CSV table of C-alpha atoms in Angstrom, one decimal:
chain,number,residue,atom,x,y,z
A,663,UNK,CA,117.8,66.5,78.5
A,664,UNK,CA,120.2,69.3,78.7
A,665,UNK,CA,119.9,72.3,80.4
A,666,UNK,CA,119.3,74.8,77.6
A,667,UNK,CA,116.5,72.4,76.1
A,668,UNK,CA,115.3,72.5,79.8
A,669,UNK,CA,115.4,76.6,79.9
A,670,UNK,CA,113.9,77.1,76.9
A,671,UNK,CA,111.0,74.5,77.3
A,672,UNK,CA,110.4,76.4,80.5
A,673,UNK,CA,110.0,79.6,78.6
A,674,UNK,CA,108.2,78.6,75.7
A,675,UNK,CA,105.3,76.2,77.5
A,676,UNK,CA,104.8,78.4,80.5
A,677,UNK,CA,101.6,80.0,79.3
A,678,UNK,CA,99.8,77.2,78.2
A,679,UNK,CA,96.9,76.4,80.1
A,680,UNK,CA,96.7,72.5,79.6
A,681,UNK,CA,100.0,72.5,81.9
A,682,UNK,CA,101.8,70.7,79.0
A,683,UNK,CA,104.9,71.5,80.9
A,684,UNK,CA,104.3,70.0,84.0
A,685,UNK,CA,104.0,66.8,82.3
A,686,UNK,CA,107.1,67.6,80.2
A,687,UNK,CA,109.4,68.6,83.1
A,688,UNK,CA,107.8,65.7,85.9
A,689,UNK,CA,108.8,63.2,83.5
A,690,UNK,CA,112.5,64.6,82.8
A,691,UNK,CA,112.7,64.3,86.8
A,692,UNK,CA,111.5,61.1,86.9
A,693,UNK,CA,114.1,59.6,84.3
A,694,UNK,CA,116.2,62.0,85.7
A,695,UNK,CA,115.9,60.3,89.0
A,696,UNK,CA,115.8,56.7,87.9
A,697,UNK,CA,119.6,57.5,86.4
A,698,UNK,CA,120.5,59.2,89.9
A,699,UNK,CA,119.3,56.2,92.1
A,700,UNK,CA,116.5,58.3,93.6
A,701,UNK,CA,119.1,61.0,93.9
A,702,UNK,CA,117.0,64.0,96.6
A,703,UNK,CA,118.0,67.3,97.5
A,704,UNK,CA,119.1,67.4,101.6
A,705,UNK,CA,116.7,70.7,102.8
A,706,UNK,CA,117.2,72.4,106.3
A,707,UNK,CA,114.6,75.2,106.1
A,708,UNK,CA,115.0,77.5,108.6
A,709,UNK,CA,112.2,80.0,109.4
A,710,UNK,CA,113.5,83.6,110.8
A,711,UNK,CA,111.6,87.0,110.8
A,712,UNK,CA,108.5,86.7,108.0
A,713,UNK,CA,104.8,85.5,108.4
A,714,UNK,CA,105.1,82.5,107.0
A,715,UNK,CA,103.6,82.7,103.8
A,716,UNK,CA,106.0,81.5,101.6
A,717,UNK,CA,106.0,77.8,103.3
A,718,UNK,CA,101.9,78.4,102.9
A,719,UNK,CA,102.3,79.2,99.3
A,720,UNK,CA,104.7,76.6,98.7
A,721,UNK,CA,102.1,74.3,99.9
A,722,UNK,CA,100.0,75.8,96.8
A,723,UNK,CA,102.4,73.8,94.6
A,724,UNK,CA,100.6,71.7,92.1
A,725,UNK,CA,102.8,70.2,89.6
A,726,UNK,CA,103.9,68.4,91.3
A,727,UNK,CA,102.0,68.3,94.2
A,728,UNK,CA,104.1,69.4,97.5
A,729,UNK,CA,103.6,66.0,99.0
A,730,UNK,CA,105.2,64.7,96.2
A,731,UNK,CA,108.2,67.6,96.8
A,732,UNK,CA,108.6,66.4,100.0
A,733,UNK,CA,108.6,63.0,99.4
A,734,UNK,CA,110.7,62.2,96.1
A,735,UNK,CA,112.4,65.5,95.2
A,736,UNK,CA,113.9,66.9,98.5
A,737,UNK,CA,114.8,65.2,101.8
A,738,UNK,CA,113.7,67.8,104.2
A,739,UNK,CA,115.5,67.1,107.1
A,740,UNK,CA,114.2,70.3,109.1
A,741,UNK,CA,111.6,72.5,109.0
A,742,UNK,CA,110.0,74.6,111.6
A,743,UNK,CA,106.7,74.4,109.8
A,744,UNK,CA,106.5,70.6,108.3
A,745,UNK,CA,108.3,68.4,110.8
A,746,UNK,CA,106.8,66.2,112.9
A,747,UNK,CA,109.4,66.1,115.4
A,748,UNK,CA,109.1,68.6,117.8
A,749,UNK,CA,111.4,70.0,121.3
A,750,UNK,CA,114.6,68.6,121.7
A,751,UNK,CA,114.1,65.8,119.4
A,752,UNK,CA,113.9,68.5,116.9
A,753,UNK,CA,117.0,70.2,118.1
A,754,UNK,CA,118.6,66.9,117.7
A,755,UNK,CA,117.5,66.6,114.3
A,756,UNK,CA,118.9,69.9,113.3
A,757,UNK,CA,122.5,69.5,115.2
A,758,UNK,CA,123.1,65.7,113.8
A,759,UNK,CA,122.2,66.6,110.2
A,760,UNK,CA,124.2,69.6,109.8
A,761,UNK,CA,127.2,66.9,111.3
A,762,UNK,CA,126.4,64.2,109.1
A,763,UNK,CA,125.8,66.0,105.8
A,764,UNK,CA,128.1,69.1,106.3
A,765,UNK,CA,128.9,70.5,102.6
A,766,UNK,CA,126.1,68.6,101.2
A,767,UNK,CA,122.8,70.0,102.2
A,768,UNK,CA,120.7,73.1,100.7
A,769,UNK,CA,120.1,75.9,103.3
A,770,UNK,CA,116.5,77.5,102.2
A,771,UNK,CA,116.2,80.8,104.9
A,772,UNK,CA,112.7,82.1,105.1
A,773,UNK,CA,112.4,85.5,106.2
A,774,UNK,CA,114.8,88.3,107.3
A,775,UNK,CA,117.6,88.3,109.8
A,776,UNK,CA,117.3,90.7,112.7
A,777,UNK,CA,120.6,92.4,113.9
A,778,UNK,CA,119.8,94.8,117.1
A,779,UNK,CA,120.6,93.8,120.2
A,780,UNK,CA,123.0,90.9,119.1
A,781,UNK,CA,119.7,89.3,116.9
A,782,UNK,CA,117.9,88.8,120.1
A,783,UNK,CA,114.2,89.9,117.9
A,784,UNK,CA,114.3,86.7,116.6
A,785,UNK,CA,115.1,83.5,118.4
A,786,UNK,CA,114.5,80.6,116.4
A,787,UNK,CA,115.2,77.8,119.2
A,788,UNK,CA,115.7,78.2,123.3
A,789,UNK,CA,118.0,75.6,124.8
A,790,UNK,CA,117.5,75.2,128.6
A,791,UNK,CA,120.6,77.4,128.7
A,792,UNK,CA,120.8,79.9,125.8
A,793,UNK,CA,118.7,81.5,123.0
A,794,UNK,CA,120.0,80.6,119.2
A,795,UNK,CA,119.0,83.5,117.4
A,796,UNK,CA,118.4,83.7,113.7
A,797,UNK,CA,121.5,85.3,113.2
A,798,UNK,CA,123.6,82.6,114.6
A,799,UNK,CA,121.9,79.8,112.9
A,800,UNK,CA,122.1,81.9,109.4
A,801,UNK,CA,125.7,82.4,109.8
A,802,UNK,CA,126.6,79.1,111.0
A,803,UNK,CA,124.6,76.7,108.7
A,804,UNK,CA,124.9,79.2,105.8
A,805,UNK,CA,129.0,78.2,106.8
A,806,UNK,CA,128.0,74.3,106.2
A,807,UNK,CA,126.0,74.5,103.4
A,808,UNK,CA,126.3,73.7,100.0
A,809,UNK,CA,123.8,76.1,98.3
A,810,UNK,CA,121.9,78.7,100.3
A,811,UNK,CA,118.1,79.9,99.1
A,812,UNK,CA,117.1,83.0,100.5
A,813,UNK,CA,113.2,82.4,99.9
A,814,UNK,CA,110.6,85.1,99.7
A,815,UNK,CA,111.1,88.9,99.7
A,816,UNK,CA,112.3,89.4,103.5
A,817,UNK,CA,115.0,86.9,103.2
A,818,UNK,CA,116.5,88.1,99.7
A,819,UNK,CA,115.9,91.7,100.4
A,820,UNK,CA,115.2,92.3,103.6
A,821,UNK,CA,111.3,93.3,102.9
A,822,UNK,CA,108.2,93.9,105.1
A,823,UNK,CA,110.6,92.7,107.7
A,824,UNK,CA,112.9,95.9,107.1
A,825,UNK,CA,110.7,98.4,106.3
A,826,UNK,CA,110.9,101.6,107.6
A,827,UNK,CA,111.6,102.1,110.3
A,828,UNK,CA,113.2,98.8,110.7
A,829,UNK,CA,113.4,98.8,114.4
A,830,UNK,CA,114.4,95.1,114.4
A,831,UNK,CA,117.7,96.0,112.1
A,832,UNK,CA,116.4,93.3,109.8
A,833,UNK,CA,118.6,92.9,106.9
A,834,UNK,CA,118.6,90.2,104.1
A,835,UNK,CA,120.5,86.8,104.0
A,836,UNK,CA,122.9,88.1,102.0
A,837,UNK,CA,124.0,91.3,104.0
A,838,UNK,CA,124.9,88.5,106.8
A,839,UNK,CA,126.3,85.5,104.6
A,840,UNK,CA,129.6,86.7,102.3
A,841,UNK,CA,128.9,83.9,99.9
A,842,UNK,CA,126.6,82.8,96.6
A,843,UNK,CA,123.3,83.2,97.6
A,844,UNK,CA,120.3,82.3,95.1
A,845,UNK,CA,117.1,84.6,96.1
A,846,UNK,CA,114.0,83.7,94.8
A,847,UNK,CA,112.3,87.2,95.5
A,848,UNK,CA,108.3,87.5,96.2
A,849,UNK,CA,105.8,88.6,98.8
A,850,UNK,CA,104.9,85.6,99.0
A,851,UNK,CA,107.0,83.2,96.5
A,852,UNK,CA,105.2,81.5,94.0
A,853,UNK,CA,105.3,77.8,94.4
A,854,UNK,CA,106.6,77.2,91.0
A,855,UNK,CA,109.7,79.8,91.5
A,856,UNK,CA,110.8,77.8,94.5
A,857,UNK,CA,109.8,74.3,93.4
A,858,UNK,CA,111.8,75.0,89.9
A,859,UNK,CA,114.8,76.4,91.5
A,860,UNK,CA,115.0,73.2,93.7
A,861,UNK,CA,114.7,71.0,90.8
A,862,UNK,CA,117.2,73.4,88.9
A,863,UNK,CA,119.6,72.9,92.0
A,864,UNK,CA,118.8,68.9,92.2
A,865,UNK,CA,119.4,68.4,88.4
A,866,UNK,CA,122.0,70.8,87.2
A,867,UNK,CA,122.9,73.0,89.6
A,868,UNK,CA,123.3,76.9,90.4
A,869,UNK,CA,120.5,78.4,88.1
A,870,UNK,CA,121.6,81.5,85.9
A,871,UNK,CA,121.2,84.7,88.0
A,872,UNK,CA,120.4,88.3,87.2
A,873,UNK,CA,121.9,91.2,88.9
A,874,UNK,CA,119.6,90.8,92.0
A,875,UNK,CA,120.7,87.2,92.4
A,876,UNK,CA,117.2,85.7,91.4
A,877,UNK,CA,116.8,82.9,88.8
A,878,UNK,CA,116.7,84.6,85.1
A,879,UNK,CA,114.1,81.7,84.3
A,880,UNK,CA,111.5,83.1,86.2
A,881,UNK,CA,112.4,87.0,87.1
A,882,UNK,CA,113.9,88.1,83.5
A,883,UNK,CA,110.9,89.8,82.3
A,884,UNK,CA,109.2,92.8,83.7
A,885,UNK,CA,105.0,92.0,84.6
A,886,UNK,CA,104.7,94.9,82.4
A,887,UNK,CA,106.1,93.1,79.5
A,888,UNK,CA,103.5,90.3,79.4
A,889,UNK,CA,100.9,92.0,81.2
A,890,UNK,CA,97.5,91.3,79.8
A,891,UNK,CA,96.5,94.8,79.5
A,892,UNK,CA,99.5,95.9,78.1
A,893,UNK,CA,97.5,97.0,74.7
A,894,UNK,CA,95.7,99.6,77.1
A,895,UNK,CA,99.1,101.3,78.4
A,896,UNK,CA,100.7,101.4,74.7
A,897,UNK,CA,97.0,103.2,73.7
A,898,UNK,CA,97.1,105.7,76.8
A,899,UNK,CA,93.9,104.1,78.1
A,900,UNK,CA,94.2,104.5,82.0
A,901,UNK,CA,91.5,103.0,84.5
A,902,UNK,CA,90.1,106.3,87.0
A,903,UNK,CA,89.2,104.1,90.0
A,904,UNK,CA,89.5,100.1,90.6
A,905,UNK,CA,87.7,97.7,89.2
A,906,UNK,CA,88.1,99.4,85.4
A,907,UNK,CA,89.0,97.6,82.7
A,908,UNK,CA,92.2,99.7,81.5
A,909,UNK,CA,95.3,99.6,82.5
A,910,UNK,CA,96.1,100.2,86.0
A,911,UNK,CA,99.0,102.4,85.7
A,912,UNK,CA,97.3,105.3,86.9
A,913,UNK,CA,96.7,103.6,90.2
A,914,UNK,CA,99.9,102.6,91.1
A,915,UNK,CA,100.7,99.7,89.4
A,916,UNK,CA,104.6,98.5,89.3
A,917,UNK,CA,104.4,96.1,86.8
A,918,UNK,CA,106.7,98.2,85.0
A,919,UNK,CA,109.6,97.7,87.4
A,920,UNK,CA,109.1,94.3,88.7
A,921,UNK,CA,110.5,91.4,87.1
A,922,UNK,CA,108.1,88.4,88.0
A,923,UNK,CA,106.4,86.0,85.4
A,924,UNK,CA,103.2,86.3,87.1
A,925,UNK,CA,100.9,87.4,83.7
A,926,UNK,CA,101.2,83.7,82.4
A,927,UNK,CA,102.2,81.6,85.3
A,928,UNK,CA,99.4,82.8,87.3
A,929,UNK,CA,98.8,82.2,90.8
A,930,UNK,CA,96.5,79.8,93.0
A,931,UNK,CA,96.6,76.7,90.7
A,932,UNK,CA,97.6,78.8,87.8
A,933,UNK,CA,93.9,80.3,88.3
A,934,UNK,CA,94.6,84.4,88.7
A,935,UNK,CA,96.4,87.2,89.4
A,936,UNK,CA,96.5,90.7,91.0
A,937,UNK,CA,96.0,92.4,87.7
A,938,UNK,CA,93.4,90.1,86.5
A,939,UNK,CA,91.6,90.5,90.1
A,940,UNK,CA,91.4,94.4,89.2
A,941,UNK,CA,93.8,95.3,91.8
A,942,UNK,CA,97.4,97.0,90.7
A,943,UNK,CA,100.7,95.2,91.2
A,944,UNK,CA,102.4,96.1,94.2
A,945,UNK,CA,106.1,94.8,93.2
A,946,UNK,CA,106.4,92.6,95.8
A,947,UNK,CA,109.5,90.9,94.1
A,948,UNK,CA,111.4,94.2,94.3
A,949,UNK,CA,114.3,95.1,96.3
A,950,UNK,CA,113.1,98.1,97.7
A,951,UNK,CA,109.4,96.5,98.8
A,952,UNK,CA,107.2,97.6,100.2
A,953,UNK,CA,108.7,101.1,100.9
A,954,UNK,CA,109.6,101.9,97.3
A,955,UNK,CA,106.4,100.8,96.2
A,956,UNK,CA,103.9,102.5,98.7
A,957,UNK,CA,101.8,104.2,99.0
A,958,UNK,CA,100.3,101.5,96.9
A,959,UNK,CA,97.7,103.1,94.9
A,960,UNK,CA,99.8,106.3,94.0
A,961,UNK,CA,101.1,106.3,90.4
A,962,UNK,CA,104.8,105.3,89.9
A,963,UNK,CA,106.4,108.8,89.6
A,964,UNK,CA,104.3,110.0,93.0
A,965,UNK,CA,105.8,106.7,95.1
A,966,UNK,CA,108.5,107.4,97.9
A,967,UNK,CA,111.6,106.2,96.3
A,968,UNK,CA,113.0,103.3,98.7
A,969,UNK,CA,114.1,102.6,102.0
A,970,UNK,CA,115.8,105.8,102.6
A,971,UNK,CA,112.7,107.8,102.6
A,972,UNK,CA,111.6,108.3,105.8
A,973,UNK,CA,108.0,109.8,106.3
A,974,UNK,CA,108.0,112.1,103.1
A,975,UNK,CA,105.4,111.3,101.0
A,976,UNK,CA,101.7,112.8,102.1
A,977,UNK,CA,98.8,111.0,100.8
A,978,UNK,CA,99.0,111.6,97.0
A,979,UNK,CA,96.3,109.4,96.3
A,980,UNK,CA,93.8,110.6,94.1
A,981,UNK,CA,89.9,111.3,95.2
A,982,UNK,CA,91.5,111.1,98.6
A,983,UNK,CA,89.8,113.0,101.3
B,302,UNK,CA,110.9,69.0,146.4
B,303,UNK,CA,112.5,71.2,144.0
B,304,UNK,CA,111.2,72.6,141.0
B,305,UNK,CA,112.2,70.9,137.8
B,306,UNK,CA,112.3,72.9,134.6
B,307,UNK,CA,111.7,71.4,131.1
B,308,UNK,CA,111.9,73.8,128.2
B,309,UNK,CA,109.9,72.5,125.2
B,310,UNK,CA,111.6,74.5,121.9
B,311,UNK,CA,110.9,74.9,119.4
B,312,UNK,CA,107.5,74.0,118.8
B,313,UNK,CA,106.8,73.3,115.6
B,314,UNK,CA,103.9,72.8,113.2
B,315,UNK,CA,102.9,76.3,113.7
B,316,UNK,CA,102.8,79.8,111.8
B,317,UNK,CA,106.1,81.2,113.2
B,318,UNK,CA,108.3,80.7,116.1
B,319,UNK,CA,107.2,79.3,119.8
B,320,UNK,CA,108.8,78.0,123.2
B,321,UNK,CA,107.3,76.8,125.9
B,322,UNK,CA,109.2,76.3,129.4
B,323,UNK,CA,107.5,74.6,132.0
B,324,UNK,CA,108.1,74.2,135.6
B,325,UNK,CA,107.2,71.0,137.4
B,326,UNK,CA,107.0,70.9,141.2
B,327,UNK,CA,106.4,67.1,141.8
B,328,UNK,CA,104.1,65.8,139.3
B,329,UNK,CA,102.3,69.2,138.8
B,330,UNK,CA,102.8,71.8,136.5
B,331,UNK,CA,103.9,74.9,139.1
B,332,UNK,CA,104.6,77.6,136.1
B,333,UNK,CA,104.9,77.9,132.8
B,334,UNK,CA,106.0,80.6,130.3
B,335,UNK,CA,105.3,80.9,126.5
B,336,UNK,CA,107.7,82.5,124.3
B,337,UNK,CA,106.8,83.4,120.9
B,338,UNK,CA,110.1,84.6,120.1
B,339,UNK,CA,109.8,86.8,116.9
B,340,UNK,CA,109.4,90.3,116.6
B,341,UNK,CA,108.7,92.7,113.3
B,342,UNK,CA,107.2,95.8,115.2
B,343,UNK,CA,104.1,95.8,112.9
B,344,UNK,CA,102.9,98.3,115.0
B,345,UNK,CA,105.9,100.5,114.0
B,346,UNK,CA,105.9,99.6,110.3
B,347,UNK,CA,102.8,100.6,109.8
B,348,UNK,CA,102.4,103.9,111.1
B,349,UNK,CA,103.1,106.8,108.7
B,350,UNK,CA,101.9,104.8,105.6
B,351,UNK,CA,99.2,105.7,103.7
B,352,UNK,CA,95.8,104.3,105.3
B,353,UNK,CA,94.9,102.2,101.9
B,354,UNK,CA,98.2,100.7,101.9
B,355,UNK,CA,96.7,99.2,105.3
B,356,UNK,CA,95.0,95.9,102.9
B,357,UNK,CA,98.3,95.3,102.0
B,358,UNK,CA,100.4,95.8,104.4
B,359,UNK,CA,98.4,93.8,107.2
B,360,UNK,CA,98.4,90.7,105.6
B,361,UNK,CA,101.8,90.0,105.6
B,362,UNK,CA,101.7,90.1,109.5
B,363,UNK,CA,100.6,86.7,109.2
B,364,UNK,CA,100.8,83.8,106.1
B,365,UNK,CA,98.5,81.7,107.2
B,366,UNK,CA,95.5,84.1,108.1
B,367,UNK,CA,96.2,87.0,105.9
B,368,UNK,CA,92.5,87.0,104.5
B,369,UNK,CA,91.6,88.1,107.8
B,370,UNK,CA,94.0,90.9,108.5
B,371,UNK,CA,93.3,92.6,105.0
B,372,UNK,CA,89.3,91.8,105.7
B,373,UNK,CA,89.5,94.0,108.8
B,374,UNK,CA,91.7,96.5,106.9
B,375,UNK,CA,89.3,97.0,104.5
B,376,UNK,CA,86.2,97.2,106.5
B,377,UNK,CA,87.8,99.8,108.6
B,378,UNK,CA,88.9,101.6,105.4
B,379,UNK,CA,84.8,101.8,104.5
B,380,UNK,CA,83.7,103.1,107.8
B,381,UNK,CA,86.9,105.8,107.2
B,382,UNK,CA,85.5,106.6,103.5
B,383,UNK,CA,81.7,106.2,104.4
B,384,UNK,CA,81.5,103.6,101.4
B,385,UNK,CA,78.3,102.5,100.3
B,386,UNK,CA,79.3,98.6,99.6
B,387,UNK,CA,76.9,96.9,97.0
B,388,UNK,CA,75.2,93.5,98.4
B,389,UNK,CA,77.5,91.3,96.0
B,390,UNK,CA,80.6,93.4,96.9
B,391,UNK,CA,79.7,92.1,100.7
B,392,UNK,CA,79.1,88.7,99.8
B,393,UNK,CA,82.2,88.4,97.9
B,394,UNK,CA,84.5,89.5,100.9
B,395,UNK,CA,82.2,87.2,103.3
B,396,UNK,CA,83.0,84.0,100.8
B,397,UNK,CA,86.6,85.1,100.8
B,398,UNK,CA,86.9,85.1,104.6
B,399,UNK,CA,84.9,81.9,105.1
B,400,UNK,CA,87.1,80.1,102.1
B,401,UNK,CA,90.3,81.8,104.2
B,402,UNK,CA,88.7,79.7,107.2
B,403,UNK,CA,88.0,76.7,105.6
B,404,UNK,CA,91.5,76.2,104.3
B,405,UNK,CA,92.9,77.2,107.6
B,406,UNK,CA,91.0,74.3,109.3
B,407,UNK,CA,92.1,71.9,106.3
B,408,UNK,CA,95.6,72.4,107.0
B,409,UNK,CA,95.6,72.6,110.7
B,410,UNK,CA,94.1,69.5,111.2
B,411,UNK,CA,96.1,67.3,107.9
B,412,UNK,CA,99.3,69.1,108.4
B,413,UNK,CA,100.0,70.6,111.6
B,414,UNK,CA,97.8,68.6,114.6
B,415,UNK,CA,98.0,65.2,113.0
B,416,UNK,CA,101.7,64.3,112.9
B,417,UNK,CA,101.7,64.3,116.5
B,418,UNK,CA,99.4,61.8,117.1
B,419,UNK,CA,101.2,59.1,114.1
B,420,UNK,CA,104.2,57.1,115.1
B,421,UNK,CA,106.2,59.3,112.7
B,422,UNK,CA,107.5,61.6,116.0
B,423,UNK,CA,111.1,60.7,116.2
B,424,UNK,CA,111.5,60.6,112.0
B,425,UNK,CA,112.9,62.9,109.5
B,426,UNK,CA,109.6,64.5,107.8
B,427,UNK,CA,108.2,62.5,105.3
B,428,UNK,CA,110.9,60.3,104.7
B,429,UNK,CA,110.9,57.8,107.5
B,430,UNK,CA,114.7,57.8,108.0
B,431,UNK,CA,116.5,58.1,111.5
B,432,UNK,CA,119.6,59.5,111.9
């Protein structure tokens, strides 16, 4: 199957409930692997300043299951969360594999990179005589990797780790490395966005990216565009309080300026997503999340305008005491 | 007898980063330091934000137990706003929190604790290949 057809399938079958898309794609991956001698994507997965939410969200992958991703799709060389080895063994594996697979592995960075105090706010490994900081690991491994994938909003844009006042000086992976980086933003990422991007890297190479470096396949349209409550918005019917059935634009929904496919892809094994669960979108895939989205329950025009704003907003929440 | 220093880092299969430093005096542990080596300053991040943001912001503290943080934040908001919570709402919250605990236990046991007891200690994760 060529890339165009693959993309077309992803776009058009995504909102079907009977998992037609997954079935189509899994078969495709399987036949690709048979032709290519079970080629797998070598992955080194570094966890930096984040909450570990992305790897937990990734475990929610169901089509294919996370176990299948590990055993058939990727060749996980190092991961703080998933690897069996620990201590010195883990460090040895990291050193050896980066040497052997130089220029071949995919570096997945999960989390922002703190710069203050030479990056000492995040030490990924301590050896007997020194600390290996996230800054050092990301810059060194970033030079050797074939692809760099920034997983989650912290790694892509700084996210919550770099929210004001940002005393650790956390920045995104893009600010540390001078090379092409695939951003998969989201707090956390939807497993499909991550697994889908890895599959694309494996079969077709780097995917088409938008102006923020994210795959257009998943971030091409705003949440607002496909929202189930869009008709309420068009008619000007707005919710007055959480739990109302109308459009939650009035309650701070970030949907109109958030690129993601949540309304039809949905979360937790394709069951639900924030707006259907009666809570406004907080724009977690955005470049200015969370400062640009806060206060979360204030309408768009009353939100603070991003990371430069310092303590300027004063509780515009409706019904506030 | 001289003290021997053992550095155990990284401690894998847990949320976040951890290193343990052990000082041995013969066959006994004389001293041990555990260091959690990631710092984001959430105490500072939470300041000067609207109080209702706490429910979503605190969930970003930890990806494993996010529901616990969110639940506590919402309990505090109830007190702050003098909310009268209906019984069903309270039950829903309890169910959410309980499911969080259950999934935590399942994941911790099968994914995070079990590999240490298996023979795959020095194998790369899941592939069985050695370098």
